[in-house]
mmCIF file of C-alpha atoms in Angstrom:
data_model
loop_
_atom_site.group_PDB
_atom_site.id
_atom_site.type_symbol
_atom_site.label_atom_id
_atom_site.label_comp_id
_atom_site.label_asym_id
_atom_site.label_seq_id
_atom_site.Cartn_x
_atom_site.Cartn_y
_atom_site.Cartn_z
ATOM 1 C CA MET P 1 -153.334 101.569 -111.028
ATOM 2 C CA ALA P 2 -149.546 101.787 -111.764
ATOM 3 C CA LYS P 3 -147.539 99.218 -108.941
ATOM 4 C CA ASN P 4 -144.700 101.892 -107.157
ATOM 5 C CA SER P 5 -140.825 100.714 -107.702
ATOM 6 C CA ILE P 6 -140.909 98.296 -104.981
ATOM 7 C CA ASP P 7 -143.515 96.311 -105.176
ATOM 8 C CA ALA P 8 -142.705 96.729 -108.921
ATOM 9 C CA TYR P 9 -139.030 95.047 -108.827
ATOM 10 C CA GLY P 10 -140.182 93.181 -106.027
ATOM 11 C CA ALA P 11 -138.120 94.854 -103.768
ATOM 12 C CA SER P 12 -137.548 94.807 -100.279
ATOM 13 C CA GLY P 13 -136.891 99.068 -99.501
ATOM 14 C CA LYS P 14 -135.300 102.023 -101.369
ATOM 15 C CA SER P 15 -133.155 105.248 -100.839
ATOM 16 C CA ASN P 16 -133.067 108.646 -102.651
ATOM 17 C CA VAL P 17 -130.408 109.455 -105.044
ATOM 18 C CA LEU P 18 -129.535 112.866 -105.286
ATOM 19 C CA TYR P 19 -128.088 114.188 -107.944
ATOM 20 C CA PHE P 20 -125.013 116.989 -107.429
ATOM 21 C CA ASP P 21 -122.502 119.000 -110.091
ATOM 22 C CA PRO P 22 -118.878 117.724 -109.262
ATOM 23 C CA GLU P 23 -117.440 121.488 -108.754
ATOM 24 C CA VAL P 24 -119.675 121.628 -105.537
ATOM 25 C CA LEU P 25 -118.269 118.005 -104.288
ATOM 26 C CA THR P 26 -115.770 118.131 -101.739
ATOM 27 C CA LEU P 27 -112.746 115.767 -102.030
ATOM 28 C CA VAL P 28 -110.551 115.575 -98.930
ATOM 29 C CA GLU P 29 -107.065 115.996 -99.049
ATOM 30 C CA ASP P 30 -106.376 116.742 -95.322
ATOM 31 C CA GLN P 31 -104.224 113.115 -94.202
ATOM 32 C CA ALA P 32 -106.012 114.232 -90.706
ATOM 33 C CA HIS P 33 -108.896 113.893 -91.668
ATOM 34 C CA PRO P 34 -110.811 110.942 -91.632
ATOM 35 C CA LEU P 35 -111.927 110.555 -95.362
ATOM 36 C CA TYR P 36 -108.806 111.266 -96.550
ATOM 37 C CA ASP P 37 -107.265 108.428 -99.628
ATOM 38 C CA SER P 38 -104.286 108.670 -100.632
ATOM 39 C CA ARG P 39 -105.721 107.557 -104.544
ATOM 40 C CA VAL P 40 -107.720 110.782 -104.336
ATOM 41 C CA HIS P 41 -104.252 111.965 -105.922
ATOM 42 C CA LEU P 42 -104.716 109.828 -109.347
ATOM 43 C CA PRO P 43 -103.987 111.062 -112.254
ATOM 44 C CA LEU P 44 -107.152 111.217 -114.588
ATOM 45 C CA ASP P 45 -108.654 107.802 -116.191
ATOM 46 C CA GLU P 46 -108.961 109.244 -119.946
ATOM 47 C CA ASN P 47 -110.618 106.249 -120.557
ATOM 48 C CA MET P 48 -113.412 106.843 -117.808
ATOM 49 C CA VAL P 49 -113.133 110.925 -118.916
ATOM 50 C CA ARG P 50 -114.597 109.911 -122.150
ATOM 51 C CA ASN P 51 -117.172 107.392 -120.760
ATOM 52 C CA ILE P 52 -118.727 110.059 -118.428
ATOM 53 C CA MET P 53 -118.887 111.990 -121.710
ATOM 54 C CA TYR P 54 -120.893 109.739 -123.401
ATOM 55 C CA GLN P 55 -123.439 108.388 -120.482
ATOM 56 C CA GLY P 56 -122.763 109.771 -117.630
ATOM 57 C CA VAL P 57 -121.860 109.113 -114.283
ATOM 58 C CA LEU P 58 -123.995 105.448 -114.278
ATOM 59 C CA GLN P 59 -123.225 104.793 -110.509
ATOM 60 C CA ALA P 60 -123.995 106.300 -107.297
ATOM 61 C CA ILE P 61 -121.345 107.648 -105.580
ATOM 62 C CA GLU P 62 -121.530 108.311 -101.284
ATOM 63 C CA VAL P 63 -121.127 111.819 -99.790
ATOM 64 C CA ASN P 64 -122.251 112.768 -95.725
ATOM 65 C CA LYS P 65 -122.505 116.421 -94.731
ATOM 66 C CA ASN P 66 -119.958 117.734 -92.839
ATOM 67 C CA PRO P 67 -121.757 119.354 -89.562
ATOM 68 C CA GLU P 68 -118.563 121.509 -89.080
ATOM 69 C CA THR P 69 -118.219 123.196 -92.219
ATOM 70 C CA GLY P 70 -121.436 122.296 -94.280
ATOM 71 C CA ASN P 71 -119.322 120.975 -96.896
ATOM 72 C CA VAL P 72 -120.744 117.970 -98.802
ATOM 73 C CA GLU P 73 -117.309 115.189 -98.491
ATOM 74 C CA VAL P 74 -117.619 112.558 -100.946
ATOM 75 C CA VAL P 75 -116.982 109.585 -98.796
ATOM 76 C CA MET P 76 -117.209 106.698 -101.627
ATOM 77 C CA GLY P 77 -116.094 107.724 -105.777
ATOM 78 C CA ARG P 78 -113.526 109.817 -105.732
ATOM 79 C CA GLN P 79 -112.499 109.059 -109.346
ATOM 80 C CA ARG P 80 -115.956 109.481 -111.091
ATOM 81 C CA VAL P 81 -116.417 112.937 -109.317
ATOM 82 C CA LYS P 82 -112.926 113.697 -110.702
ATOM 83 C CA ASN P 83 -113.066 112.307 -113.956
ATOM 84 C CA CYS P 84 -116.409 114.046 -114.843
ATOM 85 C CA ARG P 85 -115.179 117.315 -114.109
ATOM 86 C CA GLU P 86 -112.790 116.589 -116.747
ATOM 87 C CA ALA P 87 -115.780 115.086 -119.017
ATOM 88 C CA ASN P 88 -117.854 118.302 -118.201
ATOM 89 C CA ARG P 89 -114.890 120.963 -118.517
ATOM 90 C CA ARG P 90 -114.776 119.253 -121.963
ATOM 91 C CA LEU P 91 -118.410 119.259 -122.561
ATOM 92 C CA ARG P 92 -118.762 122.691 -121.987
ATOM 93 C CA ASP P 93 -115.901 123.513 -124.361
ATOM 94 C CA ARG P 94 -118.086 121.894 -126.979
ATOM 95 C CA GLY P 95 -120.897 123.833 -126.129
ATOM 96 C CA GLU P 96 -122.690 120.540 -124.885
ATOM 97 C CA GLU P 97 -124.754 120.328 -120.980
ATOM 98 C CA PRO P 98 -122.288 118.846 -118.376
ATOM 99 C CA LYS P 99 -123.093 115.919 -116.616
ATOM 100 C CA LEU P 100 -124.490 114.856 -112.948
ATOM 101 C CA VAL P 101 -123.166 112.733 -110.438
ATOM 102 C CA PRO P 102 -125.926 110.799 -108.455
ATOM 103 C CA ALA P 103 -125.068 110.319 -105.266
ATOM 104 C CA ILE P 104 -126.642 108.594 -101.728
ATOM 105 C CA VAL P 105 -126.571 110.276 -98.628
ATOM 106 C CA ARG P 106 -124.692 108.511 -95.480
ATOM 107 C CA LYS P 107 -126.008 109.678 -92.120
ATOM 108 C CA VAL P 108 -123.863 109.521 -89.476
ATOM 109 C CA ALA P 109 -123.896 110.717 -85.757
ATOM 110 C CA ALA P 110 -121.475 113.642 -85.443
ATOM 111 C CA ARG P 111 -119.779 111.958 -81.793
ATOM 112 C CA ASP P 112 -119.334 108.292 -84.872
ATOM 113 C CA ARG P 113 -118.262 110.654 -87.389
ATOM 114 C CA ALA P 114 -114.840 110.204 -87.917
ATOM 115 C CA LEU P 115 -114.758 106.450 -86.534
ATOM 116 C CA VAL P 116 -117.296 105.078 -89.329
ATOM 117 C CA LEU P 117 -116.754 107.164 -92.291
ATOM 118 C CA SER P 118 -112.530 106.504 -92.083
ATOM 119 C CA ALA P 119 -113.637 102.385 -91.795
ATOM 120 C CA ALA P 120 -116.410 102.998 -94.492
ATOM 121 C CA THR P 121 -113.710 104.406 -96.828
ATOM 122 C CA ALA P 122 -111.175 101.625 -96.217
ATOM 123 C CA SER P 123 -113.731 98.558 -96.416
ATOM 124 C CA GLU P 124 -115.064 99.715 -99.765
ATOM 125 C CA ASN P 125 -112.217 100.144 -101.311
ATOM 126 C CA ALA P 126 -109.843 97.754 -100.080
ATOM 127 C CA ILE P 127 -112.727 94.967 -100.989
ATOM 128 C CA ARG P 128 -114.068 96.686 -104.708
ATOM 129 C CA GLN P 129 -110.724 97.635 -106.291
ATOM 130 C CA GLN P 130 -107.270 96.407 -106.299
ATOM 131 C CA GLU P 131 -104.336 98.744 -104.751
ATOM 132 C CA SER P 132 -100.953 98.345 -103.707
ATOM 133 C CA PRO P 133 -99.986 96.686 -100.293
ATOM 134 C CA ILE P 134 -98.335 99.598 -99.583
ATOM 135 C CA THR P 135 -101.420 101.443 -100.060
ATOM 136 C CA ARG P 136 -103.786 99.062 -97.914
ATOM 137 C CA ALA P 137 -100.977 98.866 -95.532
ATOM 138 C CA GLU P 138 -101.354 102.145 -94.801
ATOM 139 C CA LYS P 139 -105.140 102.588 -94.607
ATOM 140 C CA MET P 140 -104.862 99.532 -91.832
ATOM 141 C CA ALA P 141 -102.451 101.934 -88.966
ATOM 142 C CA ARG P 142 -104.886 104.435 -89.700
ATOM 143 C CA GLN P 143 -108.173 102.454 -88.365
ATOM 144 C CA LEU P 144 -105.237 100.902 -85.910
ATOM 145 C CA SER P 145 -104.633 104.427 -84.694
ATOM 146 C CA LEU P 146 -108.039 105.519 -84.742
ATOM 147 C CA GLY P 147 -108.697 101.836 -82.497
ATOM 148 C CA ARG P 148 -109.686 99.217 -84.423
ATOM 149 C CA SER P 149 -108.295 95.724 -83.059
ATOM 150 C CA GLU P 150 -106.507 93.887 -86.036
ATOM 151 C CA ALA P 151 -109.587 91.540 -85.811
ATOM 152 C CA ASP P 152 -112.047 94.380 -86.688
ATOM 153 C CA ILE P 153 -109.113 95.167 -89.461
ATOM 154 C CA GLY P 154 -109.186 92.281 -90.671
ATOM 155 C CA ILE P 155 -113.317 92.005 -91.146
ATOM 156 C CA LEU P 156 -112.884 95.008 -93.085
ATOM 157 C CA PHE P 157 -111.278 94.225 -95.686
ATOM 158 C CA GLY P 158 -112.138 91.391 -96.272
ATOM 159 C CA VAL P 159 -109.124 89.764 -94.554
ATOM 160 C CA GLY P 160 -107.440 87.184 -92.188
ATOM 161 C CA LEU P 161 -105.387 88.266 -89.165
ATOM 162 C CA GLN P 162 -102.173 87.206 -90.358
ATOM 163 C CA THR P 163 -102.604 89.203 -93.837
ATOM 164 C CA VAL P 164 -103.310 92.330 -91.694
ATOM 165 C CA ARG P 165 -100.259 91.535 -89.242
ATOM 166 C CA ALA P 166 -97.799 91.060 -92.090
ATOM 167 C CA SER P 167 -99.189 94.227 -93.755
ATOM 168 C CA LEU P 168 -98.307 95.987 -90.796
ATOM 169 C CA GLU P 169 -95.107 94.590 -91.172
ATOM 170 C CA LEU P 170 -94.203 96.709 -94.386
ATOM 171 C CA LEU P 171 -94.435 99.758 -92.488
ATOM 172 C CA GLU P 172 -91.994 98.848 -90.551
ATOM 173 C CA CYS P 173 -89.725 99.151 -93.922
ATOM 174 C CA CYS P 174 -87.160 101.229 -95.300
ATOM 175 C CA ALA P 175 -88.282 103.956 -98.612
ATOM 176 C CA ALA P 176 -86.226 101.415 -101.103
ATOM 177 C CA VAL P 177 -88.812 97.953 -99.806
ATOM 178 C CA GLN P 178 -91.448 100.158 -100.033
ATOM 179 C CA ASP P 179 -90.936 101.671 -104.036
ATOM 180 C CA ALA P 180 -89.959 97.987 -104.780
ATOM 181 C CA VAL P 181 -93.079 96.508 -103.270
ATOM 182 C CA GLU P 182 -95.607 98.847 -105.269
ATOM 183 C CA ALA P 183 -93.444 98.678 -108.348
ATOM 184 C CA GLY P 184 -93.982 94.967 -108.232
ATOM 185 C CA LYS P 185 -90.878 94.491 -108.584
ATOM 186 C CA VAL P 186 -90.770 92.387 -105.074
ATOM 187 C CA ASN P 187 -93.158 90.379 -103.781
ATOM 188 C CA VAL P 188 -94.773 91.111 -99.992
ATOM 189 C CA THR P 189 -93.560 88.190 -98.436
ATOM 190 C CA HIS P 190 -89.580 89.078 -99.164
ATOM 191 C CA ALA P 191 -90.401 92.445 -97.630
ATOM 192 C CA LYS P 192 -91.915 91.298 -94.470
ATOM 193 C CA GLN P 193 -88.409 89.014 -94.279
ATOM 194 C CA LEU P 194 -86.508 91.963 -95.504
ATOM 195 C CA ALA P 195 -87.987 94.144 -92.042
ATOM 196 C CA LYS P 196 -86.505 92.429 -90.094
ATOM 197 C CA LEU P 197 -83.116 93.239 -91.315
ATOM 198 C CA THR P 198 -81.262 97.097 -90.024
ATOM 199 C CA PRO P 199 -82.015 100.511 -92.909
ATOM 200 C CA ASP P 200 -78.321 99.298 -94.626
ATOM 201 C CA ASP P 201 -78.915 95.455 -95.056
ATOM 202 C CA GLN P 202 -82.553 96.498 -96.584
ATOM 203 C CA ARG P 203 -81.271 98.673 -99.259
ATOM 204 C CA ALA P 204 -78.546 95.983 -100.022
ATOM 205 C CA LYS P 205 -81.016 93.275 -99.978
ATOM 206 C CA VAL P 206 -83.508 94.998 -101.777
ATOM 207 C CA ALA P 207 -81.421 96.260 -104.831
ATOM 208 C CA GLU P 208 -80.489 92.065 -105.268
ATOM 209 C CA LEU P 209 -83.780 91.269 -104.972
ATOM 210 C CA ILE P 210 -84.375 93.769 -107.840
ATOM 211 C CA ALA P 211 -81.402 92.383 -110.253
ATOM 212 C CA ALA P 212 -82.103 89.475 -109.859
ATOM 213 C CA GLY P 213 -85.780 89.583 -111.092
ATOM 214 C CA ASP P 214 -84.777 92.006 -113.777
ATOM 215 C CA GLY P 215 -85.593 91.187 -117.359
ATOM 216 C CA VAL P 216 -87.605 87.104 -115.817
ATOM 217 C CA ASN P 217 -90.954 86.953 -114.342
ATOM 218 C CA GLY P 218 -93.157 84.096 -112.992
ATOM 219 C CA HIS P 219 -91.619 80.957 -111.449
ATOM 220 C CA GLU P 220 -88.156 82.190 -112.654
ATOM 221 C CA ARG P 221 -88.426 84.874 -111.515
ATOM 222 C CA SER P 222 -89.581 83.244 -107.906
ATOM 223 C CA ARG P 223 -86.913 80.924 -108.169
ATOM 224 C CA LYS P 224 -84.217 83.584 -108.671
ATOM 225 C CA GLN P 225 -85.179 85.747 -105.669
ATOM 226 C CA ARG P 226 -85.538 82.977 -103.007
ATOM 227 C CA ALA P 227 -82.485 82.128 -103.561
ATOM 228 C CA VAL P 228 -81.577 85.673 -103.053
ATOM 229 C CA MET P 229 -83.579 85.194 -100.055
ATOM 230 C CA GLY P 230 -81.623 81.952 -99.041
ATOM 231 C CA ASP P 231 -84.355 80.223 -100.040
ATOM 232 C CA GLY P 232 -83.544 78.416 -103.202
ATOM 233 C CA LYS P 233 -84.409 75.012 -102.320
ATOM 234 C CA PRO P 234 -87.671 73.454 -104.456
ATOM 235 C CA ARG P 235 -90.663 73.688 -102.917
ATOM 236 C CA MET P 236 -92.977 70.730 -101.405
ATOM 237 C CA LYS P 237 -95.793 70.024 -104.280
ATOM 238 C CA THR P 238 -99.483 69.511 -103.259
ATOM 239 C CA ARG P 239 -101.162 66.188 -102.827
ATOM 240 C CA ALA P 240 -103.565 67.138 -105.968
ATOM 241 C CA LYS P 241 -100.347 68.145 -107.979
ATOM 242 C CA ILE P 242 -99.058 64.889 -107.156
ATOM 243 C CA GLU P 243 -102.031 62.827 -108.361
ATOM 244 C CA LYS P 244 -101.855 65.040 -111.291
ATOM 245 C CA GLU P 245 -98.772 64.024 -111.840
ATOM 246 C CA LEU P 246 -99.465 60.302 -111.380
ATOM 247 C CA GLU P 247 -102.503 60.332 -114.215
ATOM 248 C CA THR P 248 -99.191 60.126 -116.807
ATOM 249 C CA ALA P 249 -96.332 58.697 -114.665
ATOM 250 C CA LYS P 250 -94.979 55.681 -115.192
ATOM 251 C CA GLY P 251 -92.760 52.693 -114.147
ATOM 252 C CA GLU P 252 -90.427 53.695 -110.757
ATOM 253 C CA ARG P 253 -92.309 56.865 -110.910
ATOM 254 C CA ALA P 254 -95.191 56.064 -110.567
ATOM 255 C CA ASP P 255 -94.687 54.027 -108.051
ATOM 256 C CA ALA P 256 -92.401 56.802 -106.652
ATOM 257 C CA LEU P 257 -96.140 58.920 -106.660
ATOM 258 C CA ARG P 258 -97.991 56.279 -105.187
ATOM 259 C CA TRP P 259 -96.109 55.851 -102.053
ATOM 260 C CA VAL P 260 -95.965 59.046 -101.366
ATOM 261 C CA LEU P 261 -99.848 59.449 -101.722
ATOM 262 C CA GLY P 262 -99.834 56.377 -98.989
ATOM 263 C CA LEU P 263 -101.239 54.330 -102.164
ATOM 264 C CA ALA P 264 -98.067 51.834 -101.921
ATOM 265 C CA GLU P 265 -98.464 48.301 -100.424
ATOM 266 C CA VAL P 266 -96.754 47.934 -96.722
ATOM 267 C CA GLY P 267 -93.821 45.555 -98.830
ATOM 268 C CA GLU P 268 -93.521 48.445 -101.218
ATOM 269 C CA GLN P 269 -93.069 51.326 -98.969
ATOM 270 C CA SER P 270 -89.132 50.140 -97.711
ATOM 271 C CA SER P 271 -87.520 50.164 -101.551
ATOM 272 C CA GLN P 272 -88.361 53.559 -101.874
ATOM 273 C CA PRO P 273 -89.248 55.673 -99.043
ATOM 274 C CA GLU P 274 -85.995 58.553 -100.007
ATOM 275 C CA GLU P 275 -88.414 59.372 -102.995
ATOM 276 C CA GLN P 276 -90.357 61.597 -100.922
ATOM 277 C CA GLU P 277 -87.884 64.384 -100.881
ATOM 278 C CA ALA P 278 -87.143 64.415 -104.262
ATOM 279 C CA ILE P 279 -90.740 65.034 -105.677
#
């Protein structure tokens, strides 16, 4: 006698997957709605469209039926739905069968709907997908307005409390700073510092940061932008980096490194105490 799927695979349970025409699914674009996600406005992904045309949507999305409107709203999987719609348009033009979207229903009590669904959307997207610092900050602020604590928000987004607070500070920056962060031209640490300035000073300083980083990348860009922020001094090396350097260092340099690591003899420490700051 054939085993059921739970026994055959050794699973602990199973759920029912439904299949939808993507056109009947609702993508929420109302910013006041608990399921709103700004990435619903992202452009189509040509690679995803072509992939769906070839093999369909392989990973199930999540949906919830709005008890007030009767609409089946997408909780997770907006991009899959959007790109499947375009894939189906092309398939129909070629006279081929359109694809259906597999979905799992997320059941939520009506009284908890706004809080639970908004948290689900924010948490899943933040942890699974790379998103901009500003987008994440906006989602954190939304959770804060719904009554969640900063600690709870940290759990939802998979980050620490300090990261939550730092992210929220980004929303206190003027548009010029936020745009620079979104474009990857200014890092979050510098943006946090700029938030303490007046809007005019923020705009002036962010222009300097962008100019300093123009045409350079990596450590050179970081060094130049730190100098703009008045922090051009070298950063202290970690113990691991000093130990790595000690492997190839010789002579006085090696002695200095050993002293910093606490490996030098007591009698040797007095001869080179000033070396620690120079390393």
